[in-house]
mmCIF file of C-alpha atoms in Angstrom:
data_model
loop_
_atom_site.group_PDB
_atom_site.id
_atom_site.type_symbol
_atom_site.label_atom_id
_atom_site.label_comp_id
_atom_site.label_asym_id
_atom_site.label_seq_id
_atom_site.Cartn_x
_atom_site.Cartn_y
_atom_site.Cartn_z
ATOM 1 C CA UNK C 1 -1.592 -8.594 26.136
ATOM 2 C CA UNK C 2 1.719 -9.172 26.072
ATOM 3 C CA UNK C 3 4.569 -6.545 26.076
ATOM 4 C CA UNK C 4 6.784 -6.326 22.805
ATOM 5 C CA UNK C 5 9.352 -4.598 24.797
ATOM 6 C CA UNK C 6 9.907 -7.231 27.223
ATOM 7 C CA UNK C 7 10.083 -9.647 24.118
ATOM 8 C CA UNK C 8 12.757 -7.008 22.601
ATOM 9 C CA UNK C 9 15.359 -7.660 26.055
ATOM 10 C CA UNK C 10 15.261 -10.943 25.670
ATOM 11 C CA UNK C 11 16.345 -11.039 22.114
ATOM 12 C CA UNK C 12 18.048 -8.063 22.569
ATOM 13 C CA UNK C 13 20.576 -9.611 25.337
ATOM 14 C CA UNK C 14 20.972 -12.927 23.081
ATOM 15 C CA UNK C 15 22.322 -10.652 20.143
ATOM 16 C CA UNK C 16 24.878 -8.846 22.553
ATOM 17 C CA UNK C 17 25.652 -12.371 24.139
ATOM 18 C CA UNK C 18 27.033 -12.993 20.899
ATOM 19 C CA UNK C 19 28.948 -10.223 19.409
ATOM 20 C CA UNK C 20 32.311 -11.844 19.965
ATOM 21 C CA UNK C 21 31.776 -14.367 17.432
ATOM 22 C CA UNK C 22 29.789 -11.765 14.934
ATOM 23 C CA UNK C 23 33.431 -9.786 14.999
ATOM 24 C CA UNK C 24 35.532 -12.912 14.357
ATOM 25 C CA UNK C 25 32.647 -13.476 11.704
ATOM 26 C CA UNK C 26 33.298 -10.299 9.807
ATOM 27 C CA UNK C 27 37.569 -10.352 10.421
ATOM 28 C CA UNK C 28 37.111 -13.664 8.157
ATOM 29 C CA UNK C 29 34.648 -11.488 5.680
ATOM 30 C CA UNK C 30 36.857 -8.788 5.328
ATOM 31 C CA UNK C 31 40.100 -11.365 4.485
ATOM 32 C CA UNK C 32 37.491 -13.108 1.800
ATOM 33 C CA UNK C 33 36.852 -10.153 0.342
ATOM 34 C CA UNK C 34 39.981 -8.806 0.409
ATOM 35 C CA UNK C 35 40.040 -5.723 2.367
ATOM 36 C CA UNK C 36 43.288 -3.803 1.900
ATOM 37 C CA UNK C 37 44.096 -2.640 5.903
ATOM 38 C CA UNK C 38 47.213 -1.311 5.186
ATOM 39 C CA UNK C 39 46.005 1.522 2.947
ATOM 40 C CA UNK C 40 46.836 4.889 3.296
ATOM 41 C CA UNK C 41 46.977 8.255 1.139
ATOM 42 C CA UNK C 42 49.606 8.324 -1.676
ATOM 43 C CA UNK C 43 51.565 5.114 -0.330
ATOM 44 C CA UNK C 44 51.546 1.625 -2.134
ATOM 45 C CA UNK C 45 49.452 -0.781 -0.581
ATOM 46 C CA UNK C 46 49.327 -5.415 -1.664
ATOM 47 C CA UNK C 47 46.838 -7.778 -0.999
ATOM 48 C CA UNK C 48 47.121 -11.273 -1.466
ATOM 49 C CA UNK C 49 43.974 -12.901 -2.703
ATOM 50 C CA UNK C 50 44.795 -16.208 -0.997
ATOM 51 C CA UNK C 51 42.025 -16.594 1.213
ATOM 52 C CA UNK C 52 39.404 -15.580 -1.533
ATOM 53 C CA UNK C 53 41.199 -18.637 -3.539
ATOM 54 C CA UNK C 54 41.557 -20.704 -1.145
ATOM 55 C CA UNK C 55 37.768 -20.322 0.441
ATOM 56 C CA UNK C 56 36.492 -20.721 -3.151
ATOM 57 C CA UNK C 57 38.216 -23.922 -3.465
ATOM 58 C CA UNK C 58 36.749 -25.069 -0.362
ATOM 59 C CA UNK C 59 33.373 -24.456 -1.215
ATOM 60 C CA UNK C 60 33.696 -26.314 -5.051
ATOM 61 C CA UNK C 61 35.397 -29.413 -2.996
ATOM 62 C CA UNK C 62 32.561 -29.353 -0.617
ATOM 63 C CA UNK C 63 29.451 -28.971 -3.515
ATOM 64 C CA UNK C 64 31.427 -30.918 -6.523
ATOM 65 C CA UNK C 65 28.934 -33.919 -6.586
ATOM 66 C CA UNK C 66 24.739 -33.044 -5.892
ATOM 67 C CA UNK C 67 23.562 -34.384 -2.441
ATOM 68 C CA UNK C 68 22.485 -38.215 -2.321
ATOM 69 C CA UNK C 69 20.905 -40.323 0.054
ATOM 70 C CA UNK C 70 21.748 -44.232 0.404
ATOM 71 C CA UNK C 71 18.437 -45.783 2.544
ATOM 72 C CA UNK C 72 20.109 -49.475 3.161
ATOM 73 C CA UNK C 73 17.148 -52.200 3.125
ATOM 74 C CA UNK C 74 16.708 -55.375 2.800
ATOM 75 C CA UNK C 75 15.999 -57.184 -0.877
ATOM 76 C CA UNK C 76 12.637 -57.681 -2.141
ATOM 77 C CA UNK C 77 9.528 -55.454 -1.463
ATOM 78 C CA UNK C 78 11.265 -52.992 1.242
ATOM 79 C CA UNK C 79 14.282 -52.499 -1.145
ATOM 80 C CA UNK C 80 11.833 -51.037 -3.776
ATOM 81 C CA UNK C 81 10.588 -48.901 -0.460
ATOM 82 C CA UNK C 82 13.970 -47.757 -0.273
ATOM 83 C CA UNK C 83 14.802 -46.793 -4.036
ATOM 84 C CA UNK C 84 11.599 -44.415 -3.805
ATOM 85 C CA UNK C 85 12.186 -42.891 -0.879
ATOM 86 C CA UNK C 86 16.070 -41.660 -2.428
ATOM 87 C CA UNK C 87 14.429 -40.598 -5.250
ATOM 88 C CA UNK C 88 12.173 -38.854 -3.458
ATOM 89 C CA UNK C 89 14.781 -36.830 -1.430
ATOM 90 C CA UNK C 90 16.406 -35.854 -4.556
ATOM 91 C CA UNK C 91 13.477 -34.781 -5.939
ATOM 92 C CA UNK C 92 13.392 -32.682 -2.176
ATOM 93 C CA UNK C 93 16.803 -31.184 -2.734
ATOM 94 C CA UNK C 94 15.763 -30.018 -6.727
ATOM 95 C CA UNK C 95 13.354 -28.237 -5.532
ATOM 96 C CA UNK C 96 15.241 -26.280 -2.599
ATOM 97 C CA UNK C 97 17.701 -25.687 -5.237
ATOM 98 C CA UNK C 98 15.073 -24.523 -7.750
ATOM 99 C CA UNK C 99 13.543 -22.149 -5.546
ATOM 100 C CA UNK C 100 16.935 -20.638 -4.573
ATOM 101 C CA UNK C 101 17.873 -20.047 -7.849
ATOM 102 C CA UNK C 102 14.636 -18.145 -8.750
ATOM 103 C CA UNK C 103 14.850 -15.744 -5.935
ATOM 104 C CA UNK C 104 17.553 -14.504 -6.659
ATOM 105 C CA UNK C 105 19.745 -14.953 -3.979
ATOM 106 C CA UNK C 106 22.225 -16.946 -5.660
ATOM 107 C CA UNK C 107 23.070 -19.528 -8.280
ATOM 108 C CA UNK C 108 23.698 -22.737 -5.816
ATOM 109 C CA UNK C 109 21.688 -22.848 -2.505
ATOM 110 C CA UNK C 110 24.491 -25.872 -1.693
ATOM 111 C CA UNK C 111 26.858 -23.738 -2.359
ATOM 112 C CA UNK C 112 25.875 -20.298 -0.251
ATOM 113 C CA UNK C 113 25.678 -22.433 2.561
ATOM 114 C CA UNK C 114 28.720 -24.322 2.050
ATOM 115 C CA UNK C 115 30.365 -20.545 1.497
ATOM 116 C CA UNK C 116 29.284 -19.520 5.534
ATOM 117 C CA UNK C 117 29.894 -23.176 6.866
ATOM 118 C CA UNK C 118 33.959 -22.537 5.331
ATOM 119 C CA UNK C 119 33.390 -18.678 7.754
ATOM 120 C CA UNK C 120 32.667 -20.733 10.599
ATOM 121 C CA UNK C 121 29.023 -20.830 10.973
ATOM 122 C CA UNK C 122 25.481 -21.760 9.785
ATOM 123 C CA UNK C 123 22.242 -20.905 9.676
ATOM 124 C CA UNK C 124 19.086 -22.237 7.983
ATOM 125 C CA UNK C 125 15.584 -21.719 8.876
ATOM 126 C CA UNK C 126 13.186 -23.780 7.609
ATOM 127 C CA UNK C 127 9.214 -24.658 7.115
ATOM 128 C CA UNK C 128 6.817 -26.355 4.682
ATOM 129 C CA UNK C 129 3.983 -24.871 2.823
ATOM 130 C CA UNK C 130 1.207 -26.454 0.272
ATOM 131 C CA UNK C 131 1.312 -26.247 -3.578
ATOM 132 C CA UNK C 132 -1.738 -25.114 -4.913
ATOM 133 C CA UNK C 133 -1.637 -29.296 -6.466
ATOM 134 C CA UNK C 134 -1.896 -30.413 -3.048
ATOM 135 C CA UNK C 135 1.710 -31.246 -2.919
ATOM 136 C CA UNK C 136 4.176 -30.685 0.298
ATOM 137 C CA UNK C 137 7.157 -27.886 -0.622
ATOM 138 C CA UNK C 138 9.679 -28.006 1.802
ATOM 139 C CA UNK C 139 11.717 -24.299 2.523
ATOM 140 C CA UNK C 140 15.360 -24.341 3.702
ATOM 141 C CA UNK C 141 15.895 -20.566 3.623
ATOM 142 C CA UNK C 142 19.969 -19.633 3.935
ATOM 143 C CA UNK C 143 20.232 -16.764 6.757
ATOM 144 C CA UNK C 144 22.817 -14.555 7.521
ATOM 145 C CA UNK C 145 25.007 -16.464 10.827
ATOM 146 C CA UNK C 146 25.711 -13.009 12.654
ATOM 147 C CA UNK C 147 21.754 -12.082 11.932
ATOM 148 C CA UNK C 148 20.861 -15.171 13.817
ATOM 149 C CA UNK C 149 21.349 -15.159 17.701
ATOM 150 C CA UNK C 150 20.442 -18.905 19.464
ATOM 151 C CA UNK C 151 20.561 -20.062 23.324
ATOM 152 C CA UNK C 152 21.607 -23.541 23.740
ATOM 153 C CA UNK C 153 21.324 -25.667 26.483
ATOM 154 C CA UNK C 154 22.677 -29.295 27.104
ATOM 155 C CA UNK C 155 20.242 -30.788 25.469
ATOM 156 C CA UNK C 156 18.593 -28.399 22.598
ATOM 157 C CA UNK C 157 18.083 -24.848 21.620
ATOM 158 C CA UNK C 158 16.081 -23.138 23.680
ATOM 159 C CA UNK C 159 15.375 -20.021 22.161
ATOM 160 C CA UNK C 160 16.548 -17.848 18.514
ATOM 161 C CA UNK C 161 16.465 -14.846 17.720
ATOM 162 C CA UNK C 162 16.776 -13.435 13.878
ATOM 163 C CA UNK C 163 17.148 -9.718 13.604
ATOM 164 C CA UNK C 164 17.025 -8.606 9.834
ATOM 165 C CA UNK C 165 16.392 -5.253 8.010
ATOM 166 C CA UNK C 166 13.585 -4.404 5.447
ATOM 167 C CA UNK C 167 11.550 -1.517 3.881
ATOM 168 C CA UNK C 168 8.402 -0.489 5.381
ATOM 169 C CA UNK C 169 6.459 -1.815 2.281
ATOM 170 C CA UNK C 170 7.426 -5.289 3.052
ATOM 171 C CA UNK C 171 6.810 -4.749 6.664
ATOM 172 C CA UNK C 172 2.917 -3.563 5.839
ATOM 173 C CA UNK C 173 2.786 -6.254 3.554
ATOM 174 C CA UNK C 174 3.212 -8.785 6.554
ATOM 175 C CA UNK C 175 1.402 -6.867 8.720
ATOM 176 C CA UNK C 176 -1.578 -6.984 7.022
ATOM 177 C CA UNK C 177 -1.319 -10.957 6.028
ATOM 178 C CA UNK C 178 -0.887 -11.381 9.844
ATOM 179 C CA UNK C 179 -4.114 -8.485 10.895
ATOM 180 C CA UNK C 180 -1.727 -6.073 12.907
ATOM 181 C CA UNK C 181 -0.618 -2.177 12.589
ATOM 182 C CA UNK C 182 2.350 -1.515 13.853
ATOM 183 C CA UNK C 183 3.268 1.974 14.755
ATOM 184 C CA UNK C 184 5.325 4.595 12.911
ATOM 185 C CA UNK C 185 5.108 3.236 9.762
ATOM 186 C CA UNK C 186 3.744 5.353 7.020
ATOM 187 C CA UNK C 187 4.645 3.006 3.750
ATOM 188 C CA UNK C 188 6.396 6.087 2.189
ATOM 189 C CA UNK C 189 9.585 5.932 3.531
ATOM 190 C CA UNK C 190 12.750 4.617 2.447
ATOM 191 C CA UNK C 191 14.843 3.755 5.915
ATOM 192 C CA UNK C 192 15.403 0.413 6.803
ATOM 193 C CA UNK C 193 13.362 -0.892 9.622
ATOM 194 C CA UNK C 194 14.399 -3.639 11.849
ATOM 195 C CA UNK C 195 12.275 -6.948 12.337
ATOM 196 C CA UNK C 196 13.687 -9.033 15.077
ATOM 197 C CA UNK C 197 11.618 -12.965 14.969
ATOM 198 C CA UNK C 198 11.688 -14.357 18.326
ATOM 199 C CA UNK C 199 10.992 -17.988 19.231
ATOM 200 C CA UNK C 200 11.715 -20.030 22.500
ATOM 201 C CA UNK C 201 11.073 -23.172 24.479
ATOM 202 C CA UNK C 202 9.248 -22.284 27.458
ATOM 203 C CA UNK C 203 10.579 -25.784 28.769
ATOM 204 C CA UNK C 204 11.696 -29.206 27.481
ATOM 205 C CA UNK C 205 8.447 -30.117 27.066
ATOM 206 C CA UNK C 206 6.523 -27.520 25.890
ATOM 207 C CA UNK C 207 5.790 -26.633 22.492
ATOM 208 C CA UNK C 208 7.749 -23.640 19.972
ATOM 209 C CA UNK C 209 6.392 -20.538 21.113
ATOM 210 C CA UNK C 210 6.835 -17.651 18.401
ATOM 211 C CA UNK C 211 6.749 -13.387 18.104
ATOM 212 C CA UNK C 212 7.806 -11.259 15.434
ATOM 213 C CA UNK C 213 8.157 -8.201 16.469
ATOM 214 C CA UNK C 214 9.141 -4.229 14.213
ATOM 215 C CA UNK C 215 10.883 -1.582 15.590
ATOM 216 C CA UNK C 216 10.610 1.768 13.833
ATOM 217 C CA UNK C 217 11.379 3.936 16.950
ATOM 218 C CA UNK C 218 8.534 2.414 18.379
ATOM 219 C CA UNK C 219 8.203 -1.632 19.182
ATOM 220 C CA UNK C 220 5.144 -2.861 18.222
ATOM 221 C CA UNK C 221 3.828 -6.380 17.493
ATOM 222 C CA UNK C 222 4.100 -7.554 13.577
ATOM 223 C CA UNK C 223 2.917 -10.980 14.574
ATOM 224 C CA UNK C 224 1.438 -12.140 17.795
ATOM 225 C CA UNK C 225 2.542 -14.700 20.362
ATOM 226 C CA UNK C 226 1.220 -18.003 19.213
ATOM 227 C CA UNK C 227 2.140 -21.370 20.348
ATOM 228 C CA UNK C 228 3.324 -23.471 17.333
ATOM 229 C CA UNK C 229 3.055 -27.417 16.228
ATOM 230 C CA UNK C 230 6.891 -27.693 16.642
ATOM 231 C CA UNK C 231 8.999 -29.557 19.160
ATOM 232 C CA UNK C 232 12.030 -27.759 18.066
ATOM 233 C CA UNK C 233 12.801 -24.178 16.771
ATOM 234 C CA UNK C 234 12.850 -24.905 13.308
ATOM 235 C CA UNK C 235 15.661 -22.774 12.801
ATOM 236 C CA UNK C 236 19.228 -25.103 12.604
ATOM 237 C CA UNK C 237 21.962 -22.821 13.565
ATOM 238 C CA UNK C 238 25.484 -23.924 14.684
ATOM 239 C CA UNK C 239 29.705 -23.735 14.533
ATOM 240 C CA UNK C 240 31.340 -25.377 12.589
ATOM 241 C CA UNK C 241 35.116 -25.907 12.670
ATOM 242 C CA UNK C 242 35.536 -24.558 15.818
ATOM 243 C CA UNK C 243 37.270 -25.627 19.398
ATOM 244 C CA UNK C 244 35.701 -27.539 21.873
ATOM 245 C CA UNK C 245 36.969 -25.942 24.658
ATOM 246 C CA UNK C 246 35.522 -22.584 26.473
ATOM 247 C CA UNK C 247 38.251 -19.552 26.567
ATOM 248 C CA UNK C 248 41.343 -19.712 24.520
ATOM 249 C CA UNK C 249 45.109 -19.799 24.615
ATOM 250 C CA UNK C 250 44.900 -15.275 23.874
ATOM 251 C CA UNK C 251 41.430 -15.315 25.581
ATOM 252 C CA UNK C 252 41.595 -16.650 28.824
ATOM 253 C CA UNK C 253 38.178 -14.945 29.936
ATOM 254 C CA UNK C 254 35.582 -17.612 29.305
ATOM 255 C CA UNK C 255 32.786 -15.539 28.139
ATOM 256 C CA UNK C 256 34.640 -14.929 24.970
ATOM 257 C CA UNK C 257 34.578 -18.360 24.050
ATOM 258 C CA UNK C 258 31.581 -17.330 21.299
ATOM 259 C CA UNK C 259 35.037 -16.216 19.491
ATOM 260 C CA UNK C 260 36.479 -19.472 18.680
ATOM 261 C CA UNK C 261 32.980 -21.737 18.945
ATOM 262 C CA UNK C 262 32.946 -21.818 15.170
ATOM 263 C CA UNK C 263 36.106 -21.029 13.108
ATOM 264 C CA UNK C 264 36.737 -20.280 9.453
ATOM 265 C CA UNK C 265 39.019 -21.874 7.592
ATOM 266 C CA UNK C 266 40.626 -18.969 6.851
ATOM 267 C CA UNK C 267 41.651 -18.292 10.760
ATOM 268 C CA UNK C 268 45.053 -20.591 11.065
ATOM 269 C CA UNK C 269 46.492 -18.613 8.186
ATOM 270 C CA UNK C 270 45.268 -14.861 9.495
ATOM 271 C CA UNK C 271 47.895 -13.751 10.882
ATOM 272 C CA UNK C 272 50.463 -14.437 8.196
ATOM 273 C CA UNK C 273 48.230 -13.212 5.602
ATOM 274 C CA UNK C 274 48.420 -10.349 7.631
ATOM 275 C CA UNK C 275 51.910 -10.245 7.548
ATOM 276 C CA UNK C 276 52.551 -10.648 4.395
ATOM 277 C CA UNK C 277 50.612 -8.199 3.632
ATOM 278 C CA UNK C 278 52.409 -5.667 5.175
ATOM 279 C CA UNK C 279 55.538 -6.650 4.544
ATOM 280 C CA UNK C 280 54.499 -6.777 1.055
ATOM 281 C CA UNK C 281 52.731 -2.993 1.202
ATOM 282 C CA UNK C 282 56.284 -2.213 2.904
ATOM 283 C CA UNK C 283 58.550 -3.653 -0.054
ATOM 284 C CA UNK C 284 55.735 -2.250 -2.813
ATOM 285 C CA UNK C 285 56.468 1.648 -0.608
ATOM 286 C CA UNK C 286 59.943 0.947 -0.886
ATOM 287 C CA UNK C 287 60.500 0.466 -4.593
ATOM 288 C CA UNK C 288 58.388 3.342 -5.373
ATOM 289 C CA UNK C 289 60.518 5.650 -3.051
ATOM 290 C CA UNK C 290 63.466 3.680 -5.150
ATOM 291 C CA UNK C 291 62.413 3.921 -8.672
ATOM 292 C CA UNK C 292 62.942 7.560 -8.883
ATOM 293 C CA UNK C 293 65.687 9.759 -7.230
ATOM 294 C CA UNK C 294 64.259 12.859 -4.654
ATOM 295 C CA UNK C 295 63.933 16.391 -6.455
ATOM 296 C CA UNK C 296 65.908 19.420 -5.425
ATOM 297 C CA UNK C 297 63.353 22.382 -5.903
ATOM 298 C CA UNK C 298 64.124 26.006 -4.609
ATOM 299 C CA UNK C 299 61.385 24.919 -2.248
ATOM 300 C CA UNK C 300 63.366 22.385 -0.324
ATOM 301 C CA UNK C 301 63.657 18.306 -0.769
ATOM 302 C CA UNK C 302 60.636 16.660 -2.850
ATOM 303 C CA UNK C 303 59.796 13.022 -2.268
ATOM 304 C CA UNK C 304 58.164 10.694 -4.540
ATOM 305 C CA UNK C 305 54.483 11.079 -3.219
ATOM 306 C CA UNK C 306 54.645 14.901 -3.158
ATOM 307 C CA UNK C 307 55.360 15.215 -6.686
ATOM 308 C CA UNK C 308 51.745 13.994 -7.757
ATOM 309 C CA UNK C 309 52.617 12.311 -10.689
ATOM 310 C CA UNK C 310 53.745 8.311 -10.846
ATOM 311 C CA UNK C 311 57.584 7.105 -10.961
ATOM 312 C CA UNK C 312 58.526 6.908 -14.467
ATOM 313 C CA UNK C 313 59.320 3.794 -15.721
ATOM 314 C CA UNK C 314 62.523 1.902 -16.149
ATOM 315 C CA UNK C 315 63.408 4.213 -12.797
ATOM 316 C CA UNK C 316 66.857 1.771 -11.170
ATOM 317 C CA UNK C 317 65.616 0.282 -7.660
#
């Protein structure tokens, strides 16, 4: 039997492989949503909210018009081949969107995944299942980039690893659709417990191999090692936007290329954002200090953020 902890390393040294690019990740998060880093107790603090602006224009430019698929053929019998098959990928793409919208997750499954491809990177995992009519539904779950860990070599992905957090219920739940019990869960607690799913290429040839794997202080198996039907993870993750080259102008140490491998487009205006910001935060301190003269108190000199009140309006700058 094989041992989850061994299965744990390897994913384990794939997610620390790539926690240079899961910090650029979140530095373009934190612009997007507009994290104030120059804030400090009783001093006057501005944000621009450029980059929320301008990465919510980018995603409406990217999802303005509904995918389409143009199958070229000739005239005649294989043109009418053609005109079903587009109409049958749309009819592909309702659905994904359909199913997106009812869990919840979002409004636009186009446009979540247009909304991490403008941070830089992607990730979509995805699978088929049966209707209970018989019919094929085809799953394109969104995932979480920095949740997502992949090794590449030249000529595929080898192996990906997708470490998420979920409550114990939902981690019986699986277990018992899959017939395990892992340990040190008792269903009545309300901490988060980790599930890292593991799959890898044992060579070019060989099929998907798969584990899913809990670990609630104690790694146990939540799914067992089985050998799948697939050629290729089925899990399409991937930069986007980023340079080509390994190590950068700031970075010469190669192994920190995973910083600039995918790149938002929120990264060539960082650092005056940043900038302005401050400068900003510096002028907005400034006319505060300005608006209203210092008190003289028996006490000694009182400035403007001592006197716990606001400046009082129409105060000369």
């Amino acid at each position: 039997m094989p041992n989850p902890q061994d299965y744990l390393t390897q994913a384990t040294k794939l997610k620390d492989f790539w926690q240079p690019r899961n910090k650029a990740v979140q530095e373009w998060l934190s612009m997007e949503s507009l994290v104030d880093n120059n804030k400090q107790t009783d001093t006057m603090s501005y944000v621009t909210n450029d980059p929320q602006v301008m990465l919510s224009l980018a995603v409406h430019l990217l999802t303005a018009k509904p995918i389409r698929h143009r199958v070229v053929s000739p005239k005649g019998s294989e043109q009418k081949k053609a005109s079903e098959t587009e109409r049958a990928l749309s009819s592909i793409w309702r659905g994904v969107e359909e199913d997106y919208s009812d869990s919840g997750q979002g409004a636009s499954w186009i446009k979540s995944l247009a909304y991490w491809m403008c941070l830089g990177w992607y990730a979509v995992a995805t699978r088929t299942e049966t209707n209970p009519d018989g019919s094929p539904r085809f799953i394109a779950d969104i995932l979480n980039p920095m949740d997502v860990f992949p090794q590449y070599t030249s000529s595929h992905t080898r192996a990906v690893a997708h470490f998420y957090s979920t409550t114990e219920a939902d981690v019986l739940e699986k277990a018992e659709m899959w017939g395990t019990r892992p340990d040190g869960l008792s269903g009545s607690s309300i901490a988060p417990v980790t599930i890292v799913d593991y799959s890898w290429k044992p060579s070019l040839s060989a099929k998907v191999y798969n584990i899913v794997l809990t670990d609630a202080g104690r790694v146990s198996i939540l799914k067992p090692e089985r050998e799948t039907h697939f050629d290729r993870i089925p899990v399409l993750t991937g930069p986007v936007g980023g340079t080509p080259y390994r190590g950068t102008h700031d970075q010469p140490d190669a192994s920190l290329w995973q910083h600039s491998a995918g790149r938002s487009i929120l990264e060539p205006n960082r650092k005056t954002i940043e900038q302005l910001n401050f400068w900003m935060s510096c002028l907005a301190e400034i006319a505060r200090e300005s608006s209203q003269a210092p008190i003289v108190s028996p006490g000694g000199l009182l400035k403007q953020q001592d006197m716990k009140r606001p400046p009082r309006s129409g105060g000369a700058i």
